[in-house]
């Protein structure tokens, strides 16, 4: 803590200031948090599981250790040179007309985006596929297509005029040139200029992240023929044939404008530019698992330039991350067996039940909501599936893993995932399907399934500790659980009914009230400026800010209820309420490098951690707990505090 800061001036610094001041960011990190040690231990646990898997003689364990080994075997990678991607580059170089280009583009389509669960809107492929329950038919899986085609994280990196962004663009150009040169291309400067010009044009056709978040804009069903008329340029029948989607009767097109713009670019831009673009994207995608010169260049741009990290993570950590990303369920099974005691599941289940009970009470008590809307909201809460620890049914990750072919392994993994997701289209939805691996330290709401996942790995200290006081557990994991539940009713979640259909179940007045309050939250977060040239985007982060607002309120109520009328024990001179809010603020302690923070402000749908903590200024009980006065910076008069639920 830094008690020289008044809690009402900057509650984040009051709770975390001394830690922030005295904690250097280690050179191989883009950020630090008090939980960094736990993250480190977590990685070691995963490595132990992987290394032990090598000793077990069953096929699944073998694949885990082979994948890990293929990444670790630097001499094999060095010896192979660019050979592992050569056949792909040759195929690109042989493209001789736009029809063949369409085929090549279709073959690159992957299930690598996820609009509403993992909120990942980025793919460097021309488009991305997300398979999920249909907005208008939530009983079946449908195909959602999303914009893509740029390597940098967001359109702003191409379009923004700020000096910092211009500098990043300059370094990106050098990065493209370097990778092309390493891969053996002639005239890398000229090619790089064309590739970047094409990406710039694609970025201009893209929607912004704030616009992407609006599900109503995304509810566009196109039949295959519509693509030809609404987005001419690309040879769509050929594209869909190559992607194995030519039998699909319809698609959800998330950003129609981007499809029109990108397809037109396929038609109007010279073939050679597209071939360079495809070749570079292939090299870029696999550079980190090519020889050292490639991997170093990759780190130099993505680590140093984009995230300000000066030293690369040790190879074993990267190998763990790759194994985790490409065999998440296989590794998850081992993780749960070894590290997730059944008692934790029971205890967290109880916290979840308490929080749901609080939400039900709050919904029943709301005065502005019509009874009809209320009944629907409660039905939604009752139908919510809450997954704790791990899924009932594990995903099958069937692809060949070879101990000496890391590029091939990743290629086959991505292709297998695509085929797995593609095969789901049209089948019945399993609402208990998970989208996050048990060994992930995170939690998620799946709005179209009306469900939540709390992976085993987040149900450990510091988020949850069976021996900690209730105030600490409710302020930390309680607020996270409350956050996830409230996504059910945030600006996005509230658009879906109890079955996950995109359907307006609100009365006009209730919806207007909700939007009015949400608008005030947008304005509140718009005022925060982490940089002179960059403020938070209240609209882009609205759903998450609503979830923080409602989640903290509910966690507080559930905490109070858990005391069953007893006074909370003081600790280190802090009252129960003070402990609760401090635990909340300390659970978000994180020190970021400026470039990482900038990236986050631009591409994340969450507010950065420091500003997430400012949510307390909307909570009446926080003012009482810390005796916050009107002259303090976070002070809001009662009528300006935003309470959504
Ligand atoms: Zn969230």
Short mmCIF file of C-alpha atoms in Angstrom, two decimals, residues 48-460:
data_model
loop_
_atom_site.label_atom_id
_atom_site.label_comp_id
_atom_site.label_asym_id
_atom_site.label_seq_id
_atom_site.Cartn_x
_atom_site.Cartn_y
_atom_site.Cartn_z
CA UNK A 48 6.40 -30.95 -14.72
CA UNK A 49 3.23 -32.42 -16.17
CA UNK A 50 4.71 -32.32 -19.66
CA UNK A 51 8.02 -33.82 -18.61
CA UNK A 52 6.30 -36.57 -16.65
CA UNK A 53 4.13 -37.27 -19.67
CA UNK A 54 7.30 -38.38 -21.47
CA UNK A 55 7.65 -41.22 -18.98
CA UNK A 56 4.11 -42.49 -19.43
CA UNK A 57 3.65 -44.83 -22.33
CA UNK A 58 0.12 -43.96 -23.50
CA UNK A 59 -0.51 -42.27 -26.83
CA UNK A 60 -1.92 -39.00 -25.41
CA UNK A 61 0.97 -38.43 -23.05
CA UNK A 62 3.36 -39.20 -25.87
CA UNK A 63 1.81 -36.46 -28.03
CA UNK A 64 2.18 -33.90 -25.24
CA UNK A 65 5.85 -34.61 -24.74
CA UNK A 66 6.50 -34.85 -28.48
CA UNK A 67 4.97 -31.44 -29.12
CA UNK A 68 7.05 -29.93 -26.32
CA UNK A 69 10.19 -31.65 -27.60
CA UNK A 70 9.61 -30.46 -31.15
CA UNK A 71 9.65 -26.87 -29.89
CA UNK A 72 12.67 -27.42 -27.63
CA UNK A 73 14.82 -29.08 -30.28
CA UNK A 74 16.63 -25.99 -31.52
CA UNK A 75 19.31 -27.87 -33.42
CA UNK A 76 16.71 -29.73 -35.49
CA UNK A 77 14.96 -26.41 -36.15
CA UNK A 78 18.26 -24.80 -37.16
CA UNK A 79 19.17 -27.73 -39.42
CA UNK A 80 15.81 -27.66 -41.19
CA UNK A 81 16.16 -23.98 -42.14
CA UNK A 82 13.16 -22.69 -44.08
CA UNK A 83 12.42 -26.13 -45.45
CA UNK A 84 9.34 -26.69 -43.24
CA UNK A 85 7.50 -23.78 -44.94
CA UNK A 86 9.05 -24.22 -48.39
CA UNK A 87 6.22 -26.25 -49.90
CA UNK A 88 3.73 -23.58 -48.78
CA UNK A 89 5.83 -20.76 -50.26
CA UNK A 90 6.24 -22.69 -53.52
CA UNK A 91 2.49 -23.20 -53.76
CA UNK A 92 1.98 -19.45 -53.31
CA UNK A 93 4.60 -18.63 -55.89
CA UNK A 94 2.87 -20.92 -58.42
CA UNK A 95 -0.44 -19.01 -58.21
CA UNK A 96 -1.08 -17.67 -61.70
CA UNK A 97 -4.55 -16.14 -61.63
CA UNK A 98 -7.17 -14.73 -59.28
CA UNK A 99 -9.11 -17.99 -59.18
CA UNK A 100 -6.07 -19.80 -57.83
CA UNK A 101 -5.57 -16.92 -55.44
CA UNK A 102 -9.14 -17.38 -54.16
CA UNK A 103 -8.41 -21.07 -53.65
CA UNK A 104 -5.22 -20.33 -51.71
CA UNK A 105 -7.05 -17.77 -49.57
CA UNK A 106 -9.84 -20.26 -48.87
CA UNK A 107 -7.32 -22.89 -47.81
CA UNK A 108 -5.94 -20.52 -45.17
CA UNK A 109 -9.30 -20.02 -43.43
CA UNK A 110 -8.97 -21.13 -39.81
CA UNK A 111 -11.15 -21.21 -36.70
CA UNK A 112 -8.93 -18.58 -35.11
CA UNK A 113 -11.39 -15.85 -34.12
CA UNK A 114 -14.03 -15.82 -31.42
CA UNK A 115 -16.30 -12.81 -31.22
CA UNK A 116 -18.13 -13.23 -27.95
CA UNK A 117 -16.48 -15.83 -25.71
CA UNK A 118 -12.75 -15.16 -25.92
CA UNK A 119 -13.36 -11.81 -27.69
CA UNK A 120 -10.60 -12.38 -30.20
CA UNK A 121 -11.34 -10.36 -33.32
CA UNK A 122 -7.96 -10.63 -34.93
CA UNK A 123 -6.68 -12.90 -37.67
CA UNK A 124 -3.97 -12.16 -40.20
CA UNK A 125 -5.69 -14.51 -42.68
CA UNK A 126 -8.08 -12.79 -45.08
CA UNK A 127 -11.07 -13.83 -42.91
CA UNK A 128 -11.64 -15.92 -39.81
CA UNK A 129 -14.27 -18.52 -38.91
CA UNK A 130 -16.06 -18.67 -35.58
CA UNK A 131 -18.48 -21.56 -34.99
CA UNK A 132 -21.08 -20.82 -32.32
CA UNK A 133 -24.82 -21.05 -31.61
CA UNK A 134 -26.76 -18.98 -34.14
CA UNK A 135 -28.01 -15.55 -33.09
CA UNK A 136 -31.43 -16.52 -34.39
CA UNK A 137 -31.21 -20.29 -33.88
CA UNK A 138 -29.33 -20.91 -30.67
CA UNK A 139 -30.06 -24.66 -30.72
CA UNK A 140 -27.61 -25.23 -33.57
CA UNK A 141 -24.04 -24.27 -34.37
CA UNK A 142 -23.63 -21.75 -37.18
CA UNK A 143 -20.73 -20.31 -39.16
CA UNK A 144 -19.72 -16.73 -38.38
CA UNK A 145 -17.23 -15.08 -40.71
CA UNK A 146 -15.11 -12.20 -39.49
CA UNK A 147 -12.79 -9.61 -41.02
CA UNK A 148 -9.05 -10.25 -41.11
CA UNK A 149 -5.98 -9.69 -43.24
CA UNK A 150 -3.77 -7.41 -41.15
CA UNK A 151 -0.79 -8.54 -39.09
CA UNK A 152 -0.65 -5.66 -36.59
CA UNK A 153 -3.16 -6.04 -33.73
CA UNK A 154 -5.78 -3.51 -34.86
CA UNK A 155 -6.68 -1.09 -37.67
CA UNK A 156 -5.55 1.84 -35.51
CA UNK A 157 -1.93 0.72 -35.92
CA UNK A 158 -2.26 1.41 -39.64
CA UNK A 159 -4.48 4.47 -39.56
CA UNK A 160 -3.63 6.49 -36.46
CA UNK A 161 -1.61 9.63 -37.06
CA UNK A 162 0.02 9.86 -33.64
CA UNK A 163 3.85 9.95 -33.54
CA UNK A 164 3.99 6.77 -31.42
CA UNK A 165 1.96 4.85 -33.98
CA UNK A 166 3.94 6.26 -36.90
CA UNK A 167 7.11 5.05 -35.20
CA UNK A 168 5.66 1.54 -34.77
CA UNK A 169 4.72 1.51 -38.46
CA UNK A 170 8.28 2.39 -39.42
CA UNK A 171 9.61 -0.50 -37.36
CA UNK A 172 6.98 -2.82 -38.77
CA UNK A 173 8.21 -2.05 -42.28
CA UNK A 174 11.74 -3.01 -41.22
CA UNK A 175 10.35 -6.19 -39.69
CA UNK A 176 8.61 -7.19 -42.93
CA UNK A 177 11.78 -6.49 -44.91
CA UNK A 178 13.93 -8.53 -42.53
CA UNK A 179 11.68 -11.57 -42.55
CA UNK A 180 11.37 -11.51 -46.34
CA UNK A 181 15.14 -11.25 -46.70
CA UNK A 182 15.71 -14.13 -44.28
CA UNK A 183 13.21 -16.24 -46.20
CA UNK A 184 15.23 -15.64 -49.36
CA UNK A 185 12.99 -13.22 -51.28
CA UNK A 186 14.58 -10.75 -53.68
CA UNK A 187 13.69 -7.04 -53.55
CA UNK A 188 12.38 -7.28 -49.98
CA UNK A 189 11.97 -3.46 -49.71
CA UNK A 190 9.69 -3.24 -52.71
CA UNK A 191 7.67 -6.23 -51.62
CA UNK A 192 7.35 -4.89 -48.08
CA UNK A 193 6.05 -1.56 -49.38
CA UNK A 194 3.36 -3.34 -51.41
CA UNK A 195 2.38 -5.67 -48.57
CA UNK A 196 2.02 -2.79 -46.13
CA UNK A 197 0.06 -0.70 -48.64
CA UNK A 198 -2.33 -3.63 -49.06
CA UNK A 199 -2.69 -4.10 -45.31
CA UNK A 200 -3.30 -0.37 -44.95
CA UNK A 201 -6.13 -0.58 -47.48
CA UNK A 202 -7.57 -3.61 -45.67
CA UNK A 203 -7.41 -1.73 -42.36
CA UNK A 204 -9.40 1.09 -43.91
CA UNK A 205 -12.19 -1.37 -44.68
CA UNK A 206 -12.19 -2.77 -41.14
CA UNK A 207 -14.64 -1.90 -38.41
CA UNK A 208 -13.19 -0.56 -35.17
CA UNK A 209 -13.15 -2.72 -32.06
CA UNK A 210 -15.92 -0.62 -30.46
CA UNK A 211 -18.11 -1.26 -33.53
CA UNK A 212 -17.23 -4.97 -33.50
CA UNK A 213 -18.68 -5.24 -30.01
CA UNK A 214 -22.16 -4.33 -31.22
CA UNK A 215 -23.86 -7.67 -31.86
CA UNK A 216 -26.80 -6.05 -33.63
CA UNK A 217 -24.46 -4.82 -36.35
CA UNK A 218 -23.16 -8.38 -36.67
CA UNK A 219 -26.50 -10.12 -37.17
CA UNK A 220 -26.27 -10.34 -40.97
CA UNK A 221 -27.16 -13.61 -42.64
CA UNK A 222 -25.75 -14.00 -46.14
CA UNK A 223 -26.37 -16.87 -48.50
CA UNK A 224 -23.45 -17.89 -50.74
CA UNK A 225 -24.97 -15.97 -53.65
CA UNK A 226 -25.14 -12.80 -51.53
CA UNK A 227 -21.37 -12.69 -51.31
CA UNK A 228 -21.08 -12.47 -55.07
CA UNK A 229 -23.50 -9.54 -55.27
CA UNK A 230 -22.83 -7.72 -52.01
CA UNK A 231 -19.06 -8.16 -51.95
CA UNK A 232 -17.78 -8.60 -55.50
CA UNK A 233 -14.08 -9.08 -56.29
CA UNK A 234 -13.08 -12.36 -54.66
CA UNK A 235 -14.06 -15.56 -56.47
CA UNK A 236 -16.36 -16.65 -53.64
CA UNK A 237 -17.44 -20.08 -54.96
CA UNK A 238 -13.77 -21.02 -55.30
CA UNK A 239 -12.97 -19.56 -51.88
CA UNK A 240 -15.74 -21.53 -50.18
CA UNK A 241 -14.84 -24.73 -52.05
CA UNK A 242 -11.26 -24.49 -50.86
CA UNK A 243 -12.44 -23.80 -47.31
CA UNK A 244 -14.77 -26.81 -47.38
CA UNK A 245 -17.76 -24.52 -46.88
CA UNK A 246 -19.37 -24.80 -50.34
CA UNK A 247 -22.32 -26.80 -48.94
CA UNK A 248 -23.19 -24.09 -46.40
CA UNK A 249 -26.62 -22.54 -46.96
CA UNK A 250 -25.88 -19.41 -44.95
CA UNK A 251 -23.31 -17.50 -42.94
CA UNK A 252 -23.34 -14.75 -40.36
CA UNK A 253 -21.18 -11.96 -41.73
CA UNK A 254 -19.90 -9.95 -38.77
CA UNK A 255 -18.66 -6.90 -40.67
CA UNK A 256 -20.37 -6.64 -44.08
CA UNK A 257 -18.47 -3.46 -44.94
CA UNK A 258 -15.12 -5.15 -44.39
CA UNK A 259 -16.15 -8.11 -46.53
CA UNK A 260 -17.15 -5.74 -49.31
CA UNK A 261 -13.92 -3.75 -48.98
CA UNK A 262 -11.56 -6.71 -48.67
CA UNK A 263 -13.19 -8.63 -51.48
CA UNK A 264 -12.96 -5.56 -53.73
CA UNK A 265 -9.25 -5.36 -52.94
CA UNK A 266 -8.80 -8.97 -54.03
CA UNK A 267 -10.34 -7.94 -57.35
CA UNK A 268 -8.52 -4.66 -57.85
CA UNK A 269 -5.04 -5.20 -56.41
CA UNK A 270 -2.41 -6.82 -58.66
CA UNK A 271 -1.94 -10.57 -58.22
CA UNK A 272 1.72 -10.16 -57.32
CA UNK A 273 0.89 -7.94 -54.32
CA UNK A 274 -1.44 -10.62 -52.98
CA UNK A 275 1.17 -13.32 -53.52
CA UNK A 276 3.70 -11.27 -51.55
CA UNK A 277 1.09 -10.69 -48.85
CA UNK A 278 0.33 -14.44 -48.63
CA UNK A 279 4.02 -15.37 -48.57
CA UNK A 280 4.83 -12.84 -45.88
CA UNK A 281 1.86 -13.89 -43.76
CA UNK A 282 3.04 -17.49 -43.95
CA UNK A 283 6.57 -16.59 -42.88
CA UNK A 284 5.26 -14.30 -40.16
CA UNK A 285 2.93 -16.95 -38.75
CA UNK A 286 5.72 -19.54 -38.40
CA UNK A 287 8.75 -17.30 -37.80
CA UNK A 288 8.90 -18.04 -34.08
CA UNK A 289 9.42 -21.76 -34.79
CA UNK A 290 11.90 -21.26 -37.65
CA UNK A 291 15.70 -20.91 -37.15
CA UNK A 292 17.09 -18.49 -34.59
CA UNK A 293 17.50 -15.56 -37.00
CA UNK A 294 13.75 -15.64 -37.66
CA UNK A 295 12.76 -16.21 -34.05
CA UNK A 296 15.03 -13.36 -32.90
CA UNK A 297 13.53 -10.98 -35.45
CA UNK A 298 10.08 -12.07 -34.32
CA UNK A 299 10.91 -11.29 -30.71
CA UNK A 300 12.59 -8.04 -31.64
CA UNK A 301 9.37 -6.75 -33.21
CA UNK A 302 6.61 -8.34 -31.12
CA UNK A 303 8.49 -8.41 -27.83
CA UNK A 304 10.62 -5.28 -27.94
CA UNK A 305 8.81 -2.88 -30.22
CA UNK A 306 5.20 -3.74 -29.47
CA UNK A 307 5.55 -4.72 -25.80
CA UNK A 308 8.79 -3.09 -24.62
CA UNK A 309 10.25 -6.39 -23.39
CA UNK A 310 14.05 -6.46 -23.71
CA UNK A 311 14.84 -10.11 -22.93
CA UNK A 312 13.07 -13.11 -24.36
CA UNK A 313 11.41 -15.65 -22.07
CA UNK A 314 13.44 -18.84 -21.64
CA UNK A 315 12.73 -21.36 -24.35
CA UNK A 316 11.06 -23.86 -22.02
CA UNK A 317 8.42 -21.29 -21.06
CA UNK A 318 7.62 -20.64 -24.69
CA UNK A 319 7.49 -24.40 -25.26
CA UNK A 320 5.03 -24.76 -22.39
CA UNK A 321 2.88 -21.99 -23.86
CA UNK A 322 2.87 -23.67 -27.28
CA UNK A 323 2.00 -27.07 -25.81
CA UNK A 324 -0.76 -25.45 -23.78
CA UNK A 325 -2.14 -23.64 -26.83
CA UNK A 326 -2.08 -26.64 -29.17
CA UNK A 327 -3.04 -29.51 -26.85
CA UNK A 328 -5.18 -27.61 -24.31
CA UNK A 329 -7.49 -30.50 -23.42
CA UNK A 330 -4.81 -33.19 -23.30
CA UNK A 331 -2.77 -31.05 -20.93
CA UNK A 332 -5.91 -30.01 -19.04
CA UNK A 333 -6.79 -33.58 -18.16
CA UNK A 334 -3.39 -34.06 -16.54
CA UNK A 335 -3.61 -30.70 -14.77
CA UNK A 336 -6.98 -31.44 -13.18
CA UNK A 337 -5.95 -34.92 -12.02
CA UNK A 338 -2.92 -33.54 -10.27
CA UNK A 339 -3.83 -30.03 -9.09
CA UNK A 340 -7.57 -29.64 -8.62
CA UNK A 341 -8.88 -31.11 -5.36
CA UNK A 342 -12.65 -31.89 -5.36
CA UNK A 343 -13.10 -29.83 -2.16
CA UNK A 344 -12.20 -26.64 -4.02
CA UNK A 345 -14.92 -27.37 -6.53
CA UNK A 346 -17.45 -27.72 -3.70
CA UNK A 347 -16.41 -24.50 -1.96
CA UNK A 348 -16.41 -22.41 -5.12
CA UNK A 349 -19.75 -23.92 -6.09
CA UNK A 350 -21.10 -22.49 -2.84
CA UNK A 351 -19.73 -18.99 -3.54
CA UNK A 352 -21.28 -19.13 -7.00
CA UNK A 353 -24.64 -20.13 -5.51
CA UNK A 354 -24.44 -17.24 -3.04
CA UNK A 355 -23.69 -14.77 -5.79
CA UNK A 356 -26.50 -16.05 -7.97
CA UNK A 357 -28.87 -15.73 -5.00
CA UNK A 358 -27.76 -12.11 -4.58
CA UNK A 359 -28.37 -11.38 -8.23
CA UNK A 360 -31.83 -12.90 -8.04
CA UNK A 361 -32.62 -10.70 -5.05
CA UNK A 362 -31.29 -7.59 -6.73
CA UNK A 363 -33.27 -8.29 -9.88
CA UNK A 364 -36.42 -8.79 -7.83
CA UNK A 365 -35.79 -5.56 -5.94
CA UNK A 366 -35.21 -3.28 -8.94
CA UNK A 367 -37.88 -0.60 -9.09
CA UNK A 368 -37.31 0.69 -12.62
CA UNK A 369 -37.86 -2.66 -14.35
CA UNK A 370 -41.25 -3.87 -15.57
CA UNK A 371 -42.39 -7.25 -14.16
CA UNK A 372 -42.29 -8.84 -17.63
CA UNK A 373 -38.62 -7.87 -18.16
CA UNK A 374 -37.80 -8.99 -14.65
CA UNK A 375 -39.32 -12.43 -15.20
CA UNK A 376 -37.19 -12.88 -18.33
CA UNK A 377 -34.04 -11.75 -16.56
CA UNK A 378 -34.64 -14.19 -13.73
CA UNK A 379 -35.38 -16.99 -16.21
CA UNK A 380 -32.01 -16.25 -17.73
CA UNK A 381 -30.27 -16.43 -14.39
CA UNK A 382 -32.01 -19.73 -13.59
CA UNK A 383 -30.93 -21.27 -16.90
CA UNK A 384 -27.28 -20.20 -16.50
CA UNK A 385 -24.80 -23.11 -16.71
CA UNK A 386 -21.81 -22.53 -14.42
CA UNK A 387 -18.84 -24.76 -15.22
CA UNK A 388 -16.35 -25.04 -12.37
CA UNK A 389 -12.86 -26.49 -12.79
CA UNK A 390 -13.12 -28.49 -16.01
CA UNK A 391 -15.67 -29.61 -18.62
CA UNK A 392 -17.80 -32.76 -18.30
CA UNK A 393 -16.73 -33.75 -21.78
CA UNK A 394 -13.21 -33.23 -23.12
CA UNK A 395 -12.46 -32.01 -26.64
CA UNK A 396 -10.66 -34.45 -28.93
CA UNK A 397 -7.45 -33.01 -30.35
CA UNK A 398 -6.76 -35.46 -33.15
CA UNK A 399 -3.78 -34.57 -35.25
CA UNK A 400 -0.42 -36.10 -35.79
CA UNK A 401 2.37 -34.82 -33.54
CA UNK A 402 5.96 -35.48 -34.59
CA UNK A 403 8.85 -34.92 -32.19
CA UNK A 404 11.02 -33.29 -34.90
CA UNK A 405 8.55 -31.14 -36.85
CA UNK A 406 7.30 -28.17 -34.86
CA UNK A 407 6.12 -26.21 -37.92
CA UNK A 408 4.18 -29.23 -39.14
CA UNK A 409 2.72 -29.81 -35.69
CA UNK A 410 1.37 -26.27 -35.45
CA UNK A 411 0.12 -26.41 -39.03
CA UNK A 412 -1.73 -29.70 -38.40
CA UNK A 413 -3.07 -28.45 -35.08
CA UNK A 414 -4.62 -25.36 -36.68
CA UNK A 415 -5.98 -27.35 -39.60
CA UNK A 416 -7.43 -30.00 -37.25
CA UNK A 417 -9.10 -27.36 -35.11
CA UNK A 418 -10.61 -25.83 -38.22
CA UNK A 419 -11.98 -29.20 -39.37
CA UNK A 420 -13.33 -29.93 -35.89
CA UNK A 421 -15.19 -26.64 -35.71
CA UNK A 422 -16.38 -26.85 -39.30
CA UNK A 423 -17.85 -30.31 -38.58
CA UNK A 424 -19.96 -28.81 -35.78
CA UNK A 425 -21.86 -26.45 -38.09
CA UNK A 426 -25.52 -27.49 -38.20
CA UNK A 427 -25.29 -29.86 -35.23
CA UNK A 428 -27.07 -29.46 -31.87
CA UNK A 429 -25.49 -27.05 -29.39
CA UNK A 430 -23.92 -28.44 -26.24
CA UNK A 431 -24.40 -25.61 -23.72
CA UNK A 432 -21.92 -27.27 -21.40
CA UNK A 433 -19.13 -27.05 -23.95
CA UNK A 434 -16.13 -25.12 -22.65
CA UNK A 435 -14.08 -22.53 -24.52
CA UNK A 436 -11.23 -22.21 -22.01
CA UNK A 437 -8.76 -24.86 -20.82
CA UNK A 438 -8.76 -25.83 -17.10
CA UNK A 439 -5.09 -24.83 -16.76
CA UNK A 440 -5.85 -21.21 -17.81
CA UNK A 441 -5.76 -18.57 -15.07
CA UNK A 442 -8.87 -16.74 -16.22
CA UNK A 443 -12.66 -16.96 -16.32
CA UNK A 444 -15.19 -16.34 -19.05
CA UNK A 445 -18.86 -15.79 -19.88
CA UNK A 446 -20.24 -17.41 -23.05
CA UNK A 447 -23.26 -15.24 -23.88
CA UNK A 448 -24.65 -17.27 -26.77
CA UNK A 449 -24.60 -20.39 -24.57
CA UNK A 450 -25.79 -18.58 -21.43
CA UNK A 451 -22.95 -20.20 -19.53
CA UNK A 452 -19.81 -19.47 -17.51
CA UNK A 453 -16.43 -21.24 -17.27
CA UNK A 454 -14.26 -20.95 -14.16
CA UNK A 455 -11.13 -22.97 -14.99
CA UNK A 456 -9.38 -24.91 -12.22
CA UNK A 457 -6.30 -22.70 -12.46
CA UNK A 458 -8.05 -19.48 -11.37
CA UNK A 459 -9.45 -21.25 -8.31
CA UNK A 460 -6.16 -21.01 -6.41
#
